[in-house]
mmCIF file of C-alpha atoms in Angstrom:
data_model
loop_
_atom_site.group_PDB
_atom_site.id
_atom_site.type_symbol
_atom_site.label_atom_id
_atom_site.label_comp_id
_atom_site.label_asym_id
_atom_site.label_seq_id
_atom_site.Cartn_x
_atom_site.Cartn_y
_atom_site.Cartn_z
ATOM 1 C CA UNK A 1 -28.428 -6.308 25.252
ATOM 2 C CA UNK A 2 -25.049 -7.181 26.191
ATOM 3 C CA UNK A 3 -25.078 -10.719 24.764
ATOM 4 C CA UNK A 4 -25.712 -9.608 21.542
ATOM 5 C CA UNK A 5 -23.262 -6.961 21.276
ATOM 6 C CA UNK A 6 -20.827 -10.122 22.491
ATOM 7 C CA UNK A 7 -22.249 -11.955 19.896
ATOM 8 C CA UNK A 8 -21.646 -9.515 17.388
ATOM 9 C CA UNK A 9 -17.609 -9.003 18.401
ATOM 10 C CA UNK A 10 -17.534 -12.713 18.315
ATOM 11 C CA UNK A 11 -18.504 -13.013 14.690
ATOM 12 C CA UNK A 12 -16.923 -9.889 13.895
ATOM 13 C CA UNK A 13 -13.958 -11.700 14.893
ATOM 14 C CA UNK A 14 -14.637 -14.806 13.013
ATOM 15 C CA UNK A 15 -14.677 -12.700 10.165
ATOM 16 C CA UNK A 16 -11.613 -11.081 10.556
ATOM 17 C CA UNK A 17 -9.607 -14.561 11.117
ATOM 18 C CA UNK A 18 -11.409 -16.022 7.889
ATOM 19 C CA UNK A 19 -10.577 -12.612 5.921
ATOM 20 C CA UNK A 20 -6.417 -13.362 7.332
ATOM 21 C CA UNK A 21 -7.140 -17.304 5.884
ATOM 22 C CA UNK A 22 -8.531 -16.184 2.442
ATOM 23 C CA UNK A 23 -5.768 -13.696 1.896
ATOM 24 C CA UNK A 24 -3.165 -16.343 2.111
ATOM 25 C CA UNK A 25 -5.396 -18.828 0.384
ATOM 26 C CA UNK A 26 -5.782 -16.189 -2.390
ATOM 27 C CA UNK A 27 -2.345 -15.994 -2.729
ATOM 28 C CA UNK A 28 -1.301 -19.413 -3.017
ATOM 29 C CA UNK A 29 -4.003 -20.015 -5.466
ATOM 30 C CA UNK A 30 -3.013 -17.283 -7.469
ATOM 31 C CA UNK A 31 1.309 -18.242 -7.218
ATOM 32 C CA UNK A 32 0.297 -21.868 -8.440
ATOM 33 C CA UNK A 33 -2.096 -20.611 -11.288
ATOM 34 C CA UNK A 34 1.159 -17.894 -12.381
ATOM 35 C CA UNK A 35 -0.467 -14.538 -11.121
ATOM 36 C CA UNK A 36 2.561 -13.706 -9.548
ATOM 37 C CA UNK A 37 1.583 -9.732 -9.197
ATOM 38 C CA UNK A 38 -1.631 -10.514 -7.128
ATOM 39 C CA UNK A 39 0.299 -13.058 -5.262
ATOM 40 C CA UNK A 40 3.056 -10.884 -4.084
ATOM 41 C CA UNK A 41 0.433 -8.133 -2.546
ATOM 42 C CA UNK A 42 -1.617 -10.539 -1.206
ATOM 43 C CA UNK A 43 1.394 -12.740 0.726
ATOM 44 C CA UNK A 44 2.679 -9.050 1.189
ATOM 45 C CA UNK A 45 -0.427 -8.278 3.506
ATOM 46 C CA UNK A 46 -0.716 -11.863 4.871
ATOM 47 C CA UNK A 47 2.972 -11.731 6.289
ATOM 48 C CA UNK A 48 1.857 -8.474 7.878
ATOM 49 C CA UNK A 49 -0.849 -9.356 9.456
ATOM 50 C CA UNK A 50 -0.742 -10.639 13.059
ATOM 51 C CA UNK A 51 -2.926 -13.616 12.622
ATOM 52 C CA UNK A 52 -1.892 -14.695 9.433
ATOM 53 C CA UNK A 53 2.181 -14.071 10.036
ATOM 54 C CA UNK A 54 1.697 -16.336 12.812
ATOM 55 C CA UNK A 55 1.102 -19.497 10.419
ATOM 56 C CA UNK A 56 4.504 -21.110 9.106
ATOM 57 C CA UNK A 57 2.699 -21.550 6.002
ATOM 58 C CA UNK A 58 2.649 -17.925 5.459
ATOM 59 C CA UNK A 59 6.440 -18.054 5.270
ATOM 60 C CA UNK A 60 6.909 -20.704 3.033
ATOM 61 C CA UNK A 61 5.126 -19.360 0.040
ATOM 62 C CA UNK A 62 6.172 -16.026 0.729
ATOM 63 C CA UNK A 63 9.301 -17.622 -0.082
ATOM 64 C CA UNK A 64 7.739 -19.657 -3.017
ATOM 65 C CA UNK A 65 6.512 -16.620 -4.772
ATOM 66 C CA UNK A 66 9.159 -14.044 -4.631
ATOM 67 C CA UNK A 67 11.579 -16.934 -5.739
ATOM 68 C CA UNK A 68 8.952 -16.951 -8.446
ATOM 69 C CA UNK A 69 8.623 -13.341 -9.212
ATOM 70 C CA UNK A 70 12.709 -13.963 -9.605
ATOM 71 C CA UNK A 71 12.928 -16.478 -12.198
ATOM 72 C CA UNK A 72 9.889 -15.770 -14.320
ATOM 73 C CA UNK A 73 10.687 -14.194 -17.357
ATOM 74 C CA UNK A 74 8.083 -12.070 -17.692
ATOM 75 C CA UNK A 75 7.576 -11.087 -13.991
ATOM 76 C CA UNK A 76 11.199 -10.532 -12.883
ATOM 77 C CA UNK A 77 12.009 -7.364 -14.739
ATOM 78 C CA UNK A 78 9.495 -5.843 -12.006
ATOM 79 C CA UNK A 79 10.665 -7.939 -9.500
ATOM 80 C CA UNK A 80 12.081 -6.146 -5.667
ATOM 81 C CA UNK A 81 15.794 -5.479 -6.191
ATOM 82 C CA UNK A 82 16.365 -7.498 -3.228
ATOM 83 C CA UNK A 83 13.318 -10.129 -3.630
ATOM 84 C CA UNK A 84 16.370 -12.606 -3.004
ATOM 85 C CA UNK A 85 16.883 -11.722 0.322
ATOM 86 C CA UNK A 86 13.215 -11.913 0.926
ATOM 87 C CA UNK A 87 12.475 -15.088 -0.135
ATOM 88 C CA UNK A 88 15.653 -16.178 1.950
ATOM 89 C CA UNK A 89 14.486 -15.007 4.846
ATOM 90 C CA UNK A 90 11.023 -16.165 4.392
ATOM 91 C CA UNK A 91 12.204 -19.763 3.959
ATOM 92 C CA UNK A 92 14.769 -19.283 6.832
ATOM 93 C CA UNK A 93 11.387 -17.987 9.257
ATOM 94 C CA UNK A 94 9.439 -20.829 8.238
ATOM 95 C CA UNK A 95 12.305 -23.532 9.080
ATOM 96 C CA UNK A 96 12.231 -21.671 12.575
ATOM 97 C CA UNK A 97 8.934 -21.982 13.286
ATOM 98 C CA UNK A 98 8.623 -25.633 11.328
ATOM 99 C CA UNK A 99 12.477 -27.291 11.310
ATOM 100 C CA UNK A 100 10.482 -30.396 10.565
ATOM 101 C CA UNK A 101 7.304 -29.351 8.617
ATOM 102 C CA UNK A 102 5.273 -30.483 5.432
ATOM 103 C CA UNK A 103 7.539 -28.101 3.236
ATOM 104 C CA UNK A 104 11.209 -28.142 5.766
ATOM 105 C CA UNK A 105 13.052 -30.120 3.254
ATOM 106 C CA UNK A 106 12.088 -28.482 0.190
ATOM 107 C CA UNK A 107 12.230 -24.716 2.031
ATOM 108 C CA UNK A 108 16.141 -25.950 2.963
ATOM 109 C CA UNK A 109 17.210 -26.396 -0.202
ATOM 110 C CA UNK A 110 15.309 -23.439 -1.773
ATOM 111 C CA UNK A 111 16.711 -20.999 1.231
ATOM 112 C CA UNK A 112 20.607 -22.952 0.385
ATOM 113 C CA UNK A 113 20.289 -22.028 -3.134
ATOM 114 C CA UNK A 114 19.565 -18.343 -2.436
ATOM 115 C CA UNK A 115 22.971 -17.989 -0.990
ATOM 116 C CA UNK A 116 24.800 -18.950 -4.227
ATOM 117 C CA UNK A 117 22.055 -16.563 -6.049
ATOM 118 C CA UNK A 118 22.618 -13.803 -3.900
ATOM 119 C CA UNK A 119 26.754 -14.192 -3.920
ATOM 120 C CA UNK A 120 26.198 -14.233 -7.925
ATOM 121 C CA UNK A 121 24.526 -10.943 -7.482
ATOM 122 C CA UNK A 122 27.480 -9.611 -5.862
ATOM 123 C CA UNK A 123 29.401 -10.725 -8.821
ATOM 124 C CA UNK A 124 26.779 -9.016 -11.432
ATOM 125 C CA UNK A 125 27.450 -5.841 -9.499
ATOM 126 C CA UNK A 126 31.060 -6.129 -8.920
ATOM 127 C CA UNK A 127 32.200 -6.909 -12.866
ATOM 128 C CA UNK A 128 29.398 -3.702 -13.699
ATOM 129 C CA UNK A 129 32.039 -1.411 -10.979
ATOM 130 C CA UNK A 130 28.993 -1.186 -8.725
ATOM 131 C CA UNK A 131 31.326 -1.814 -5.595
ATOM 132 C CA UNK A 132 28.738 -0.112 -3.845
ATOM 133 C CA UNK A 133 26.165 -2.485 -4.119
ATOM 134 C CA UNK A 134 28.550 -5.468 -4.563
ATOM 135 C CA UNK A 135 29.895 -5.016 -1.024
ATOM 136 C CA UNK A 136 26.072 -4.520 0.491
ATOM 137 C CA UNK A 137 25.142 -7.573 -1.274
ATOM 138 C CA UNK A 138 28.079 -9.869 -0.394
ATOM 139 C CA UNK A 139 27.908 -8.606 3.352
ATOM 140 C CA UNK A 140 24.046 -9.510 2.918
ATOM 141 C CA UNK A 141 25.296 -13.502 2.012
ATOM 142 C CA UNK A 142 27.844 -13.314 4.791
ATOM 143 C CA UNK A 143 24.502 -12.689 7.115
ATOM 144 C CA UNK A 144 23.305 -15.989 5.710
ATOM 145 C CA UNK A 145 26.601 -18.011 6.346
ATOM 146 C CA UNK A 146 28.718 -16.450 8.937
ATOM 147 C CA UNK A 147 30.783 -19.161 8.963
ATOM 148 C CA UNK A 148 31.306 -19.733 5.149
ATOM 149 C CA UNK A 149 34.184 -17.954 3.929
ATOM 150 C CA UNK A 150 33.353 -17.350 0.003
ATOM 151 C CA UNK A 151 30.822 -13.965 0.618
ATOM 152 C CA UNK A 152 33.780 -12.483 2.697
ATOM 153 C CA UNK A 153 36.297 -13.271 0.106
ATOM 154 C CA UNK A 154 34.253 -11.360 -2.777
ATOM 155 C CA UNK A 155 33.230 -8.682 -0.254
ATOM 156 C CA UNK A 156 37.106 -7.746 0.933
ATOM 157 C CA UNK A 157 37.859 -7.555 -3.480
ATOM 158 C CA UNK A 158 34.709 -5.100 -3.607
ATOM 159 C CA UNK A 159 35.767 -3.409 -0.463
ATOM 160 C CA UNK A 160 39.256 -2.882 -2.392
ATOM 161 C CA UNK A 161 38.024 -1.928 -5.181
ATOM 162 C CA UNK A 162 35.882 1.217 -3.610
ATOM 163 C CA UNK A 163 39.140 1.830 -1.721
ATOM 164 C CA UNK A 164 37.016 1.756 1.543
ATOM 165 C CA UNK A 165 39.966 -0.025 3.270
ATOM 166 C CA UNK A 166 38.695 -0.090 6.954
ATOM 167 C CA UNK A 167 35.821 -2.357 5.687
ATOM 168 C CA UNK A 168 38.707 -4.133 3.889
ATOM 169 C CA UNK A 169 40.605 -4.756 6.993
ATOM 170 C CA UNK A 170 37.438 -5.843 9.239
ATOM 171 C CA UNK A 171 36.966 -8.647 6.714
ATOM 172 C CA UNK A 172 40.267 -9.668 6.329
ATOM 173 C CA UNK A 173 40.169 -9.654 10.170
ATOM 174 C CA UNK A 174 36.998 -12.127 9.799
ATOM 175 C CA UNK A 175 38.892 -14.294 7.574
ATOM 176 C CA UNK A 176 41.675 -14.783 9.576
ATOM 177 C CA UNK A 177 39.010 -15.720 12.547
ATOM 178 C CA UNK A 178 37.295 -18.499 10.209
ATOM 179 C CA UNK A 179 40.883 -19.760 9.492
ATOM 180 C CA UNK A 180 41.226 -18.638 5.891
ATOM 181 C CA UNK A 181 44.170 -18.067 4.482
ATOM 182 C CA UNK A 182 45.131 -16.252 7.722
ATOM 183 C CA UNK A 183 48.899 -15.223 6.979
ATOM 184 C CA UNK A 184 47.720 -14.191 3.292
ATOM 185 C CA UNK A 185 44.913 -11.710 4.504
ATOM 186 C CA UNK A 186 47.825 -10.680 7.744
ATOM 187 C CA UNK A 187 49.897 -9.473 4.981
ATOM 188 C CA UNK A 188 47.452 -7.367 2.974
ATOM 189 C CA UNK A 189 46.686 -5.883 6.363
ATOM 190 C CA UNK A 190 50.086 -5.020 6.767
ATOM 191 C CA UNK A 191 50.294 -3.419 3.181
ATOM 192 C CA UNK A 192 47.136 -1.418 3.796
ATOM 193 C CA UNK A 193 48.455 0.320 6.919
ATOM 194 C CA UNK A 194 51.723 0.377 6.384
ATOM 195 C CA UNK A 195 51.669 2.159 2.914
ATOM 196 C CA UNK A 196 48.072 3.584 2.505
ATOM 197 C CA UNK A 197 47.539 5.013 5.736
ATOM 198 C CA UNK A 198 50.881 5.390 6.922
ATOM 199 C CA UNK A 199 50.166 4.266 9.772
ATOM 200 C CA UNK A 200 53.587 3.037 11.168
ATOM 201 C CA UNK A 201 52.347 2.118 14.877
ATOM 202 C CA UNK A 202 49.851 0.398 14.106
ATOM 203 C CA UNK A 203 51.391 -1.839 11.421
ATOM 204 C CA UNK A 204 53.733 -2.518 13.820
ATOM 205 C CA UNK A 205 50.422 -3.512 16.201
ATOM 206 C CA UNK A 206 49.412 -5.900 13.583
ATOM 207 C CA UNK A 207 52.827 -7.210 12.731
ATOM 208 C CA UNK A 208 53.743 -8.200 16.583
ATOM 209 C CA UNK A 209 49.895 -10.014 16.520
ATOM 210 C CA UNK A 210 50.826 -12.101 13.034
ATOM 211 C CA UNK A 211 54.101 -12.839 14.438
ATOM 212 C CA UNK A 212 53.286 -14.556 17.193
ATOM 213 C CA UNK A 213 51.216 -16.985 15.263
ATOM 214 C CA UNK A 214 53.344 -17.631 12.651
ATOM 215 C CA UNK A 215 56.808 -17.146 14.357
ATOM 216 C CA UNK A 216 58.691 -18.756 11.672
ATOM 217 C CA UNK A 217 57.569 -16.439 8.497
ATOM 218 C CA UNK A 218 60.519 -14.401 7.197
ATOM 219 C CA UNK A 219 58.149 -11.993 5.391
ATOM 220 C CA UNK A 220 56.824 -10.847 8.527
ATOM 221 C CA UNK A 221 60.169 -11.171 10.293
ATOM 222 C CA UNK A 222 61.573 -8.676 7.556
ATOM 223 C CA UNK A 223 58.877 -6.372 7.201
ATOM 224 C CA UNK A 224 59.376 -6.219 11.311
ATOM 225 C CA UNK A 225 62.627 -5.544 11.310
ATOM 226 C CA UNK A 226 62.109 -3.042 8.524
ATOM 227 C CA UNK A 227 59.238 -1.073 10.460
ATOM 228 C CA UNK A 228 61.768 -1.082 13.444
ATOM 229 C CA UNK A 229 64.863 0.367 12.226
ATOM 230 C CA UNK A 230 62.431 2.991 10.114
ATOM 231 C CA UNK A 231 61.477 3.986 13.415
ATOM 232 C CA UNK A 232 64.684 4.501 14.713
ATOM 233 C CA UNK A 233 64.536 1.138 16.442
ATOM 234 C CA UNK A 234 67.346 -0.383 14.651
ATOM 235 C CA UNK A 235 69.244 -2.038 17.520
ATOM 236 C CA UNK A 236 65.982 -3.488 19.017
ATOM 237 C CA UNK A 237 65.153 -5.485 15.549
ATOM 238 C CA UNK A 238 68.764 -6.777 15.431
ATOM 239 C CA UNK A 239 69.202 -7.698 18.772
ATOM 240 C CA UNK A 240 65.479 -9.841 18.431
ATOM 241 C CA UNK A 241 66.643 -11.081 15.725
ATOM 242 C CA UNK A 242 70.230 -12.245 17.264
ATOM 243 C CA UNK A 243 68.551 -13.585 20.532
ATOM 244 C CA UNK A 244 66.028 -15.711 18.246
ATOM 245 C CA UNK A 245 69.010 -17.100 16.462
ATOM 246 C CA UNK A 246 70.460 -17.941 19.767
ATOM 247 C CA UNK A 247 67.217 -19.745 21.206
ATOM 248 C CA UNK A 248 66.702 -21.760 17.955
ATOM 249 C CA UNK A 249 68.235 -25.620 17.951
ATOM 250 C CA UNK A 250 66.676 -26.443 14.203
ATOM 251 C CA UNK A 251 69.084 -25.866 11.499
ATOM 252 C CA UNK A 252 66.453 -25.002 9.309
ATOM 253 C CA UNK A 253 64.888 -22.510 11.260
ATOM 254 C CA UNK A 254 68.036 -21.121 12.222
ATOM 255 C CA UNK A 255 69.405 -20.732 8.621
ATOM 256 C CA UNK A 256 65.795 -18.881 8.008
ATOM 257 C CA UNK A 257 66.384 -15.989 10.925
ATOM 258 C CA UNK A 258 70.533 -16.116 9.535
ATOM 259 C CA UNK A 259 68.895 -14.992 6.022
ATOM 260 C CA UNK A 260 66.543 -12.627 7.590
ATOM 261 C CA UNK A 261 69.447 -11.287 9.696
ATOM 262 C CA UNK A 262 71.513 -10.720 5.891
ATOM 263 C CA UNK A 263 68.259 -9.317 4.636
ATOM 264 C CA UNK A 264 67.889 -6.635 7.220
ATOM 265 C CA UNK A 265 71.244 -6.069 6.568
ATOM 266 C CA UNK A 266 71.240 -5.622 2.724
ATOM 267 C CA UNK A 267 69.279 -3.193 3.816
ATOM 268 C CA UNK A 268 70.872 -0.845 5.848
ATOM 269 C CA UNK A 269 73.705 -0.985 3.298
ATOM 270 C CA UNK A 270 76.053 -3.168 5.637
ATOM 271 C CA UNK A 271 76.933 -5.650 2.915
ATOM 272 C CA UNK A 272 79.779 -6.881 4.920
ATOM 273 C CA UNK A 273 77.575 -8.233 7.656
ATOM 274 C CA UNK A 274 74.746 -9.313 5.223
ATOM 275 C CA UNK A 275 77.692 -11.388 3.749
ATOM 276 C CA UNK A 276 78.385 -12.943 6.863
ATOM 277 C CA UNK A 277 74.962 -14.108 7.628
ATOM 278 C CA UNK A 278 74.061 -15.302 4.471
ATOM 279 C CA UNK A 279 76.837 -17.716 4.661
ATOM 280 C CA UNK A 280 75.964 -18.758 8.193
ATOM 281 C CA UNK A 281 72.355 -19.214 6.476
ATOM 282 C CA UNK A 282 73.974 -21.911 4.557
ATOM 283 C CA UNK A 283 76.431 -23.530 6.682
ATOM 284 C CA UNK A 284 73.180 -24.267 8.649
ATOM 285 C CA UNK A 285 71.256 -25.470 6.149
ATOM 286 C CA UNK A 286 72.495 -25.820 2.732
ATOM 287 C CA UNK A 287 68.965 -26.419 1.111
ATOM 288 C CA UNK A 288 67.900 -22.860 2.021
ATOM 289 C CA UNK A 289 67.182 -21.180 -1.414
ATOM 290 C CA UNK A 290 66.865 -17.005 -0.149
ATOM 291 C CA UNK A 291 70.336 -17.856 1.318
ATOM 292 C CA UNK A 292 71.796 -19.338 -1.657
ATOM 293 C CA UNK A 293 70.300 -17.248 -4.072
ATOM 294 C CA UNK A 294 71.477 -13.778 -1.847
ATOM 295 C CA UNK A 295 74.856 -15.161 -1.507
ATOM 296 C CA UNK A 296 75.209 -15.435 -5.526
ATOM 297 C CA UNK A 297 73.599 -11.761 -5.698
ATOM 298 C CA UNK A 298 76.168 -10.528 -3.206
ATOM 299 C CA UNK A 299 78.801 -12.191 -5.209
ATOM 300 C CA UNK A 300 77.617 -11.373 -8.796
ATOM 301 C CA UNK A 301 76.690 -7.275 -7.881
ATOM 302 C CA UNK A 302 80.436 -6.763 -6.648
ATOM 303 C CA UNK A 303 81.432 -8.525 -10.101
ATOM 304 C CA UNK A 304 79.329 -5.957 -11.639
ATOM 305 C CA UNK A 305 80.524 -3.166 -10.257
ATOM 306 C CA UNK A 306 84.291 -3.730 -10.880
ATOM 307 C CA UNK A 307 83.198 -4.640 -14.650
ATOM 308 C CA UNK A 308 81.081 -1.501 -14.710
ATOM 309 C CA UNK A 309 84.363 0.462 -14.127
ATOM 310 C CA UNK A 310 86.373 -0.381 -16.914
ATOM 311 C CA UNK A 311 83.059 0.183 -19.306
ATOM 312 C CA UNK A 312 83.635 4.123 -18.259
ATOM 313 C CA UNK A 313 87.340 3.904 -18.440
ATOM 314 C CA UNK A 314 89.292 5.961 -21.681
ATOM 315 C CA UNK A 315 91.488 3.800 -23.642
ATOM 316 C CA UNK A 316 94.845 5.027 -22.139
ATOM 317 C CA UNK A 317 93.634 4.277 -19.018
ATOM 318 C CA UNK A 318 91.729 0.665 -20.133
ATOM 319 C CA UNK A 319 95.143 -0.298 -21.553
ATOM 320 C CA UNK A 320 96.788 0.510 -18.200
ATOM 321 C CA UNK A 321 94.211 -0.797 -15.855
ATOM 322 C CA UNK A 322 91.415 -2.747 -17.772
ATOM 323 C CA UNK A 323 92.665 -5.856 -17.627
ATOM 324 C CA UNK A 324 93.369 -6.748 -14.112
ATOM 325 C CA UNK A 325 89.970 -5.377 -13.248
ATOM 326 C CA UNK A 326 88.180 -7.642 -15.128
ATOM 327 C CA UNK A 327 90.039 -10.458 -13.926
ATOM 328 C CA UNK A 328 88.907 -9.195 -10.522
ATOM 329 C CA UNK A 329 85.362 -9.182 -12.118
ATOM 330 C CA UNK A 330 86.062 -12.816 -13.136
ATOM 331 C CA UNK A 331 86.813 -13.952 -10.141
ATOM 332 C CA UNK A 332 83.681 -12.629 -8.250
ATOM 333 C CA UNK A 333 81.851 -14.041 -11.011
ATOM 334 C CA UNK A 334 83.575 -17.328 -10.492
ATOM 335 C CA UNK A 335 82.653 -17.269 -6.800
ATOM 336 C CA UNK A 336 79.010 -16.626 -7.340
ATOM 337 C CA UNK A 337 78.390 -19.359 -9.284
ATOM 338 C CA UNK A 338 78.161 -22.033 -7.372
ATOM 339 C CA UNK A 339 75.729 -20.266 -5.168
ATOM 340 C CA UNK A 340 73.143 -19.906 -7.905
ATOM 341 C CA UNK A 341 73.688 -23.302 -9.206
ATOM 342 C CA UNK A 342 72.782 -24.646 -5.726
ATOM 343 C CA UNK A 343 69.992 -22.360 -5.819
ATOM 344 C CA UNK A 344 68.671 -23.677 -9.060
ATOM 345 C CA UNK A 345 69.078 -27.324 -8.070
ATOM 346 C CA UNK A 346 66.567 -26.366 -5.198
ATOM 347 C CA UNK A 347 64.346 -24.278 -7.579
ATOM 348 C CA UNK A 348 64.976 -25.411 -10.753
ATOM 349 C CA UNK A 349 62.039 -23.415 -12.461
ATOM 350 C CA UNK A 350 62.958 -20.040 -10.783
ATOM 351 C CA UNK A 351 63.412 -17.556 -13.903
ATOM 352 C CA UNK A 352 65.483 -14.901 -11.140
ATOM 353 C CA UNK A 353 68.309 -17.730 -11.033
ATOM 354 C CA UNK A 354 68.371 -18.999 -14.793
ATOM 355 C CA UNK A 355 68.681 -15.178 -15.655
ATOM 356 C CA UNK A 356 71.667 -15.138 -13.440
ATOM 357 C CA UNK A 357 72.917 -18.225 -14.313
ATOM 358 C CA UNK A 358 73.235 -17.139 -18.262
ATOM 359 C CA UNK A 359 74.442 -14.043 -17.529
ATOM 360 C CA UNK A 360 77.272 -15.305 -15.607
ATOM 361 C CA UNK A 361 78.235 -18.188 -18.535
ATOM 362 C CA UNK A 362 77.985 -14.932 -20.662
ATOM 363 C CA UNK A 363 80.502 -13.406 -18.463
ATOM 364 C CA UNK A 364 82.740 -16.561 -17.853
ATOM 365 C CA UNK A 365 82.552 -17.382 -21.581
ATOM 366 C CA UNK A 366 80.922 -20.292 -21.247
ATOM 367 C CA UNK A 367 78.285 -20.255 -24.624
ATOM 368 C CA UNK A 368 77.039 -23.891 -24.281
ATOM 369 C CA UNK A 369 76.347 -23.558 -20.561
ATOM 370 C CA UNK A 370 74.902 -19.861 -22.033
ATOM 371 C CA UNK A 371 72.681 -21.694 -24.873
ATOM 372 C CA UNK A 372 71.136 -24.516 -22.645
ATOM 373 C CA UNK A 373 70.206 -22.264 -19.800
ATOM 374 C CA UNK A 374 68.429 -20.091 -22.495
ATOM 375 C CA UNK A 375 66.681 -22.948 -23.834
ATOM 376 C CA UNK A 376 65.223 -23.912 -20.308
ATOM 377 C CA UNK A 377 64.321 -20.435 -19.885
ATOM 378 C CA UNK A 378 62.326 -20.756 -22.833
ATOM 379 C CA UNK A 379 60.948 -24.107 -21.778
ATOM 380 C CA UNK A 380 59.708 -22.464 -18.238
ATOM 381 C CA UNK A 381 57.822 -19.763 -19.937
ATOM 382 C CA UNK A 382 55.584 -21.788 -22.080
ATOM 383 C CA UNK A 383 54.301 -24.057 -19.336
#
């Protein structure tokens, strides 16, 4: 009696094995004939099943068909929302299980092409405002690729855009460790916590962090030295400032933490010592354009404001005083010229010093020096 019950389990088990086969052979048969409904349930329950998710085979045409249900026109309206992802990770499971099987070369370059699908997606999403689902979707492609940068870059612009800036900030932080663009993505962190959560300490956190890799930035040296004084830590950004200046032998480094020095300065409303460094920015290295340009500002503003005061004079007292004041609005003018000239031989497209340029022939009476400066203003704005 007991051998036939054994017997029975035996075939019973047969059956069940063969019944796990025909499934999957069912569902081949019917992906390859274009019965892509009967194929999905029936690679649904093979993939499922113990037996049958246990063959690579399984894997591979689950990723065949729902790739299928995707681009057939009249199946893909019904298609899974995320019937990408599935056939991606269908493909990827079979490449585990068979890196160098019957179907490994064509499965890698289906699975490879799902990324770009997937990313594009994203994109559908994003331009619709579904930020929501653009984000999920480009963090999904980031799963695929860790280490490819483009899902992260679309993801931190949909993480923006939903104004969920935490999420925004842990993927600029994964951009800077995959080496992209890392000072870019340092600053935007900056911006985020510095002026949407007003969070000053932190900033500051992330600010000491992208200093010390790029030490020679005057953004972040500014924006540093900013963050200090608004924290009543004025002395201690000047004094790091001064002892940097001190430490560094290359003139052109130098003349960049002189500038940064008149910056800070500008700032805080002492023009006399932003003055002084500005020029020290230049005697150290002539070819520095923030130091040339802020030198002509300096020059130019204190122009302006002498002129300014004989606009608001009456004519008694224009007649009395007018005269010499513009004179002494001449000669500032006079004095800042040179500065932006430099400055436009080193940037000779920069709109900022052509402006300044004109409006100082204006003021020097100059009209020929006035006309061609307009004309290459005119010539930089249609390239």
């Amino acid at each position: 009696m007991k051998k036939v019950v054994l017997t029975l389990v035996a075939g019973l088990s047969l059956q069940v094995a063969f019944a796990q086969k025909a499934m999957l052979t069912s569902a081949i048969l019917d992906y390859r004939n274009g019965r892509l409904d009967k194929a999905k349930t029936e690679i649904d329950q093979a993939s499922t099943n113990e037996k049958s998710a246990a063959m690579a085979k399984t894997w591979f045409y689950k990723g065949e068909i729902y790739t299928g249900l995707m681009e057939n026109p009249v199946y893909k309206k019904n298609a899974p929302a995320d019937a990408s992802k599935i056939a991606y990770d269908a493909y990827d499971k079979y490449l585990k299980m068979e890196p160098n099987g019957e179907f490994a070369k064509t499965a890698t370059t289906k699975r490879d092409g799902l990324y770009g699908v997937i990313v594009n997606e994203g994109v559908a999403f994003y331009n619709d405002k579904m930020y929501d689902k653009a984000l999920e979707t480009y963090m999904t492609a980031a799963q695929m690729r860790p280490n490819d940068t483009t899902a992260y870059v679309y993801a931190v612009y949909a993480a923006e855009a939903k104004e969920d800036y935490p999420k925004a900030k842990e993927t600029y932080r994964k951009l800077i460790s995959l080496n992209h663009n890392p000072l870019a993505h340092y600053k935007r962190m900056i911006d985020i916590t510095q002026q949407v959560e007003k969070n000053n300490a932190e900033t500051l956190k992330i600010l000491e962090e992208a200093r010390a890799k790029f030490p020679n930035d005057k953004d972040l040296m500014v924006s540093e030295a900013s963050l200090l004084i608004s924290s009543g830590r004025g002395k201690e950004a000047i004094s790091k400032l001064d002892a940097a200046i001190a430490a560094e032998t290359d003139p052109k480094k130098k003349s960049n933490l002189y500038a940064v020095l008149g910056t800070l300065h500008d700032q805080n409303k002492s023009s006399e010592n932003a003055l002084a460094n500005y020029k020290k920015a230049v005697e150290a290295d002539p070819t520095n354009f923030d130091a040339q340009y802020n030198l002509g500002v300096y020059q130019f503003n204190k122009g302006a404001e002498i002129y300014n005061k004989t606009t608001k004079m009456d004519y008694a007292t224009y007649q009395k005083q007018g005269a010499k004041l513009e004179a002494q609005a001449k000669g500032m003018f006079q004095q800042a010229l040179p500065y932006f000239e430099a400055a436009h031989k080193l940037e000779p497209t920069d709109r900022a010093t052509m402006s300044s340029l004109s409006q100082i022939y204006m003021k020097l009476g100059r009209m020929a020096d006035v006309e061609k400066m307009n004309k290459k203003m005119d010539e930089a704005k249609k390239k």
